[in-house]
Coordinates of C-alpha atoms in Angstrom, one line a residue:
Chain A
E1 CA 139.8 90.2 -77.9
T2 CA 137.8 88.9 -75.0
G3 CA 139.1 86.1 -73.0
V4 CA 137.8 82.3 -72.1
T5 CA 134.5 82.6 -69.3
Q6 CA 133.2 79.9 -67.7
S7 CA 129.8 80.0 -65.8
P8 CA 129.1 79.5 -63.2
T9 CA 132.1 80.0 -61.2
H10 CA 130.9 77.8 -58.1
L11 CA 128.2 75.6 -57.3
I12 CA 126.9 72.6 -55.0
K13 CA 125.2 69.6 -56.3
T14 CA 123.9 66.2 -54.1
R15 CA 124.9 63.3 -55.1
G16 CA 123.3 61.8 -57.9
Q17 CA 122.3 64.9 -59.7
Q18 CA 123.1 65.8 -63.1
V19 CA 125.1 69.6 -63.8
T20 CA 126.3 71.7 -66.7
L21 CA 129.1 73.6 -66.8
R22 CA 129.5 76.2 -69.3
C23 CA 132.5 78.0 -70.9
S24 CA 132.8 80.7 -73.7
S25 CA 135.5 80.3 -76.2
Q26 CA 138.5 83.2 -76.7
S27 CA 137.3 85.1 -80.1
G28 CA 138.2 83.2 -83.2
H29 CA 139.1 80.0 -81.0
N30 CA 137.6 76.8 -82.8
T31 CA 138.7 74.0 -80.3
V32 CA 137.8 74.0 -76.6
S33 CA 139.2 71.3 -74.1
W34 CA 137.9 70.4 -70.6
Y35 CA 139.8 69.4 -67.9
Q36 CA 139.3 68.7 -63.8
Q37 CA 141.4 69.4 -61.3
A38 CA 140.9 67.7 -58.0
L39 CA 142.2 69.5 -55.1
G40 CA 145.5 69.4 -54.7
Q41 CA 146.4 67.5 -58.1
G42 CA 147.3 68.6 -61.3
P43 CA 144.6 69.0 -64.0
Q44 CA 143.2 66.1 -66.0
F45 CA 142.1 66.0 -69.4
I46 CA 138.5 65.5 -70.1
F47 CA 137.8 65.8 -73.5
Q48 CA 138.2 68.1 -76.6
Y49 CA 136.5 69.7 -78.9
Y50 CA 137.2 70.7 -82.8
R51 CA 134.3 72.7 -84.5
E52 CA 131.6 71.1 -83.2
E53 CA 132.9 67.1 -82.8
E54 CA 134.6 65.5 -80.2
N55 CA 138.3 65.0 -81.0
G56 CA 140.0 62.9 -78.4
R57 CA 138.6 62.1 -74.6
G58 CA 140.5 61.2 -71.9
N59 CA 140.2 58.4 -69.2
F60 CA 136.5 59.9 -67.9
P61 CA 133.4 57.6 -68.1
P62 CA 130.3 58.0 -70.1
R63 CA 128.7 60.3 -67.7
F64 CA 130.7 63.1 -68.7
S65 CA 129.9 64.2 -71.9
G66 CA 130.0 67.5 -74.2
L67 CA 128.7 69.5 -76.7
Q68 CA 130.0 72.7 -78.7
F69 CA 128.5 75.1 -80.6
P70 CA 128.5 76.5 -83.5
N71 CA 129.7 79.8 -82.0
Y72 CA 132.4 77.5 -80.4
S73 CA 131.1 77.9 -76.9
S74 CA 130.4 75.0 -75.4
E75 CA 129.2 73.2 -72.3
L76 CA 130.5 69.8 -70.0
N77 CA 127.8 67.9 -68.6
V78 CA 128.1 65.3 -65.7
N79 CA 125.2 63.0 -65.1
A80 CA 125.0 60.8 -61.7
L81 CA 127.1 63.2 -59.5
E82 CA 129.4 61.0 -57.2
L83 CA 131.4 62.7 -54.6
D84 CA 134.7 62.3 -56.5
D85 CA 133.5 64.5 -59.1
S86 CA 134.2 67.6 -56.4
A87 CA 137.0 69.5 -58.5
L88 CA 137.6 72.3 -60.4
Y89 CA 136.5 72.3 -63.9
L90 CA 138.8 74.4 -66.3
C91 CA 137.9 75.0 -70.2
A92 CA 140.9 75.9 -72.6
S93 CA 140.3 77.2 -76.0
S94 CA 143.0 77.5 -79.0
W95 CA 143.0 77.9 -82.7
G96 CA 143.6 74.7 -84.7
W97 CA 144.6 71.1 -84.1
G98 CA 147.0 69.5 -85.1
A99 CA 150.6 70.0 -86.1
A100 CA 149.6 73.3 -88.1
M101 CA 148.2 75.0 -84.9
N102 CA 149.6 78.0 -83.0
T103 CA 150.3 75.9 -80.1
E104 CA 148.6 78.1 -77.3
A105 CA 145.6 77.4 -74.8
F106 CA 144.0 80.1 -73.2
F107 CA 142.2 78.8 -69.4
G108 CA 139.0 80.3 -68.1
Q109 CA 138.9 80.6 -64.5
G110 CA 137.2 77.4 -63.9
T111 CA 134.1 76.1 -62.1
R112 CA 134.1 75.1 -58.5
L113 CA 132.0 72.0 -58.2
T114 CA 130.8 70.2 -54.8
V115 CA 129.3 67.5 -54.4
V116 CA 127.7 66.4 -51.2
Chain B
A1 CA 150.9 58.5 -74.2
Q2 CA 152.5 61.4 -72.4
S3 CA 153.4 61.5 -69.1
V4 CA 155.3 64.6 -66.7
T5 CA 156.8 63.8 -63.5
Q6 CA 157.4 67.2 -61.2
L7 CA 159.9 66.4 -58.6
G8 CA 159.3 68.3 -55.5
S9 CA 155.8 69.3 -54.2
H10 CA 156.8 72.0 -52.5
V11 CA 159.8 74.5 -53.0
S12 CA 160.7 77.5 -50.7
V13 CA 163.1 80.0 -51.4
S14 CA 164.1 83.4 -49.9
E15 CA 163.4 86.5 -52.0
G16 CA 166.2 87.1 -54.3
A17 CA 166.9 83.9 -54.7
L18 CA 167.0 81.2 -57.4
V19 CA 163.8 79.2 -58.2
L20 CA 164.2 76.1 -59.8
L21 CA 161.3 73.7 -60.3
R22 CA 162.1 70.6 -62.2
C23 CA 160.4 68.4 -64.4
N24 CA 161.0 65.1 -66.7
Y25 CA 158.7 63.8 -69.2
S26 CA 157.7 60.9 -71.0
S27 CA 156.6 61.1 -74.8
S28 CA 156.4 58.5 -77.6
V29 CA 157.0 61.3 -80.0
P30 CA 158.7 64.5 -79.9
P31 CA 156.6 66.7 -77.5
Y32 CA 155.5 70.2 -76.7
L33 CA 156.5 71.4 -73.6
F34 CA 154.6 73.9 -71.4
W35 CA 154.8 75.6 -67.9
Y36 CA 151.6 77.3 -66.4
V37 CA 151.5 79.1 -63.4
Q38 CA 148.0 78.8 -61.4
Y39 CA 147.4 81.8 -58.2
P40 CA 144.6 80.7 -55.9
N41 CA 140.8 80.3 -56.8
Q42 CA 142.2 81.4 -60.6
G43 CA 143.0 79.2 -64.0
L44 CA 146.1 78.7 -65.8
Q45 CA 148.4 81.3 -67.1
L46 CA 151.2 80.5 -69.8
L47 CA 154.2 80.8 -68.7
L48 CA 156.1 79.8 -71.2
K49 CA 156.0 76.9 -74.0
Y50 CA 158.9 74.7 -76.1
T51 CA 157.5 73.6 -79.5
T52 CA 160.2 73.6 -82.0
G53 CA 163.8 75.4 -82.4
A54 CA 166.3 77.1 -79.9
T55 CA 165.6 74.9 -76.7
L56 CA 166.1 77.9 -74.1
V57 CA 162.9 79.8 -73.8
K58 CA 162.1 82.3 -72.1
G59 CA 159.0 83.3 -70.7
I60 CA 156.9 85.7 -68.5
N61 CA 158.2 87.2 -65.1
G62 CA 161.5 86.9 -66.0
F63 CA 161.0 82.7 -66.2
E64 CA 163.0 80.8 -68.3
A65 CA 163.3 76.3 -69.5
E66 CA 165.5 74.2 -71.2
F67 CA 164.2 71.5 -73.0
K68 CA 166.9 68.7 -72.6
K69 CA 165.8 66.2 -75.0
S70 CA 168.7 63.8 -74.0
E71 CA 167.3 63.7 -70.3
T72 CA 163.7 64.4 -71.1
S73 CA 163.7 67.7 -68.8
F74 CA 162.4 70.6 -69.2
H75 CA 163.3 72.8 -65.8
L76 CA 162.0 76.0 -64.8
T77 CA 164.3 78.3 -63.6
K78 CA 163.9 82.1 -62.4
P79 CA 167.2 84.1 -61.4
S80 CA 165.9 86.2 -58.2
A81 CA 162.4 85.3 -57.0
H82 CA 160.1 87.9 -55.9
M83 CA 157.3 87.7 -53.4
S84 CA 154.3 87.5 -56.2
D85 CA 156.5 84.6 -57.4
A86 CA 154.2 82.4 -54.9
A87 CA 151.9 80.4 -56.7
E88 CA 151.6 76.6 -58.1
Y89 CA 153.4 75.5 -61.3
F90 CA 152.8 73.0 -63.6
C91 CA 154.7 71.3 -66.5
A92 CA 152.7 69.6 -69.3
V93 CA 153.2 68.2 -72.1
S94 CA 151.1 67.6 -75.3
D95 CA 151.9 65.3 -78.3
R96 CA 152.6 68.3 -81.1
H97 CA 149.9 66.5 -83.2
D98 CA 147.2 66.8 -80.8
Y99 CA 147.3 69.8 -78.4
K100 CA 146.1 67.4 -75.5
L101 CA 147.5 68.4 -71.9
S102 CA 148.9 66.0 -69.7
F103 CA 150.0 67.7 -66.3
G104 CA 152.2 67.5 -63.9
A105 CA 151.0 67.0 -60.2
G106 CA 152.3 70.6 -59.9
T107 CA 154.8 72.3 -57.4
T108 CA 153.9 75.0 -54.8
V109 CA 156.3 77.6 -54.4
T110 CA 156.5 79.7 -51.1
V111 CA 158.9 82.9 -50.9
R112 CA 160.1 83.9 -48.1
A113 CA 161.1 87.6 -46.8

């Protein structure tokens, strides 16, 4: 079975630009969650997608948006980039949602975004 | 809502010594609890998790953690540190019904030869 892959691994953007980050979930997983990890901090939950629908959102502004595709891969889009958006963005995939789920999320290696 | 507090942002131990990383959580509902490890420039790897059942949980690489409901704690231990244990460790909690993880700020472990 393949793991969670994220692309690109690194990128540099200018303040005000838009960026799209991509995540391919592990085979058989239908839930994708995105996290932002600023330098020296723990990851912060951005949002989760389950079967192509947003299934909860953390304390992030609307310029953070996402999509999940029929093959359960996912995109994170950030508009109007700010310097504070510089961080490691992590994608995690898992199977199911709620009390019935097999409770383990597998993380990708992340995308390091630098906003200058 | 859940939150996690990891006591001590840095822990330094000698090779062969006990590793103890502290984690306290707050949760309005019975939580799922996790410990993850992160090596430099890598994603997160699950060490162990508590969902239900036995409160002493054994994980990979010789780590274990004990869920103590009365103390709202989930401390991570390893009897004998190895150089390869040098990494960042994160405690996390989720509402067992939504699996959206709330992480602590992390503890950096260094291992002295």
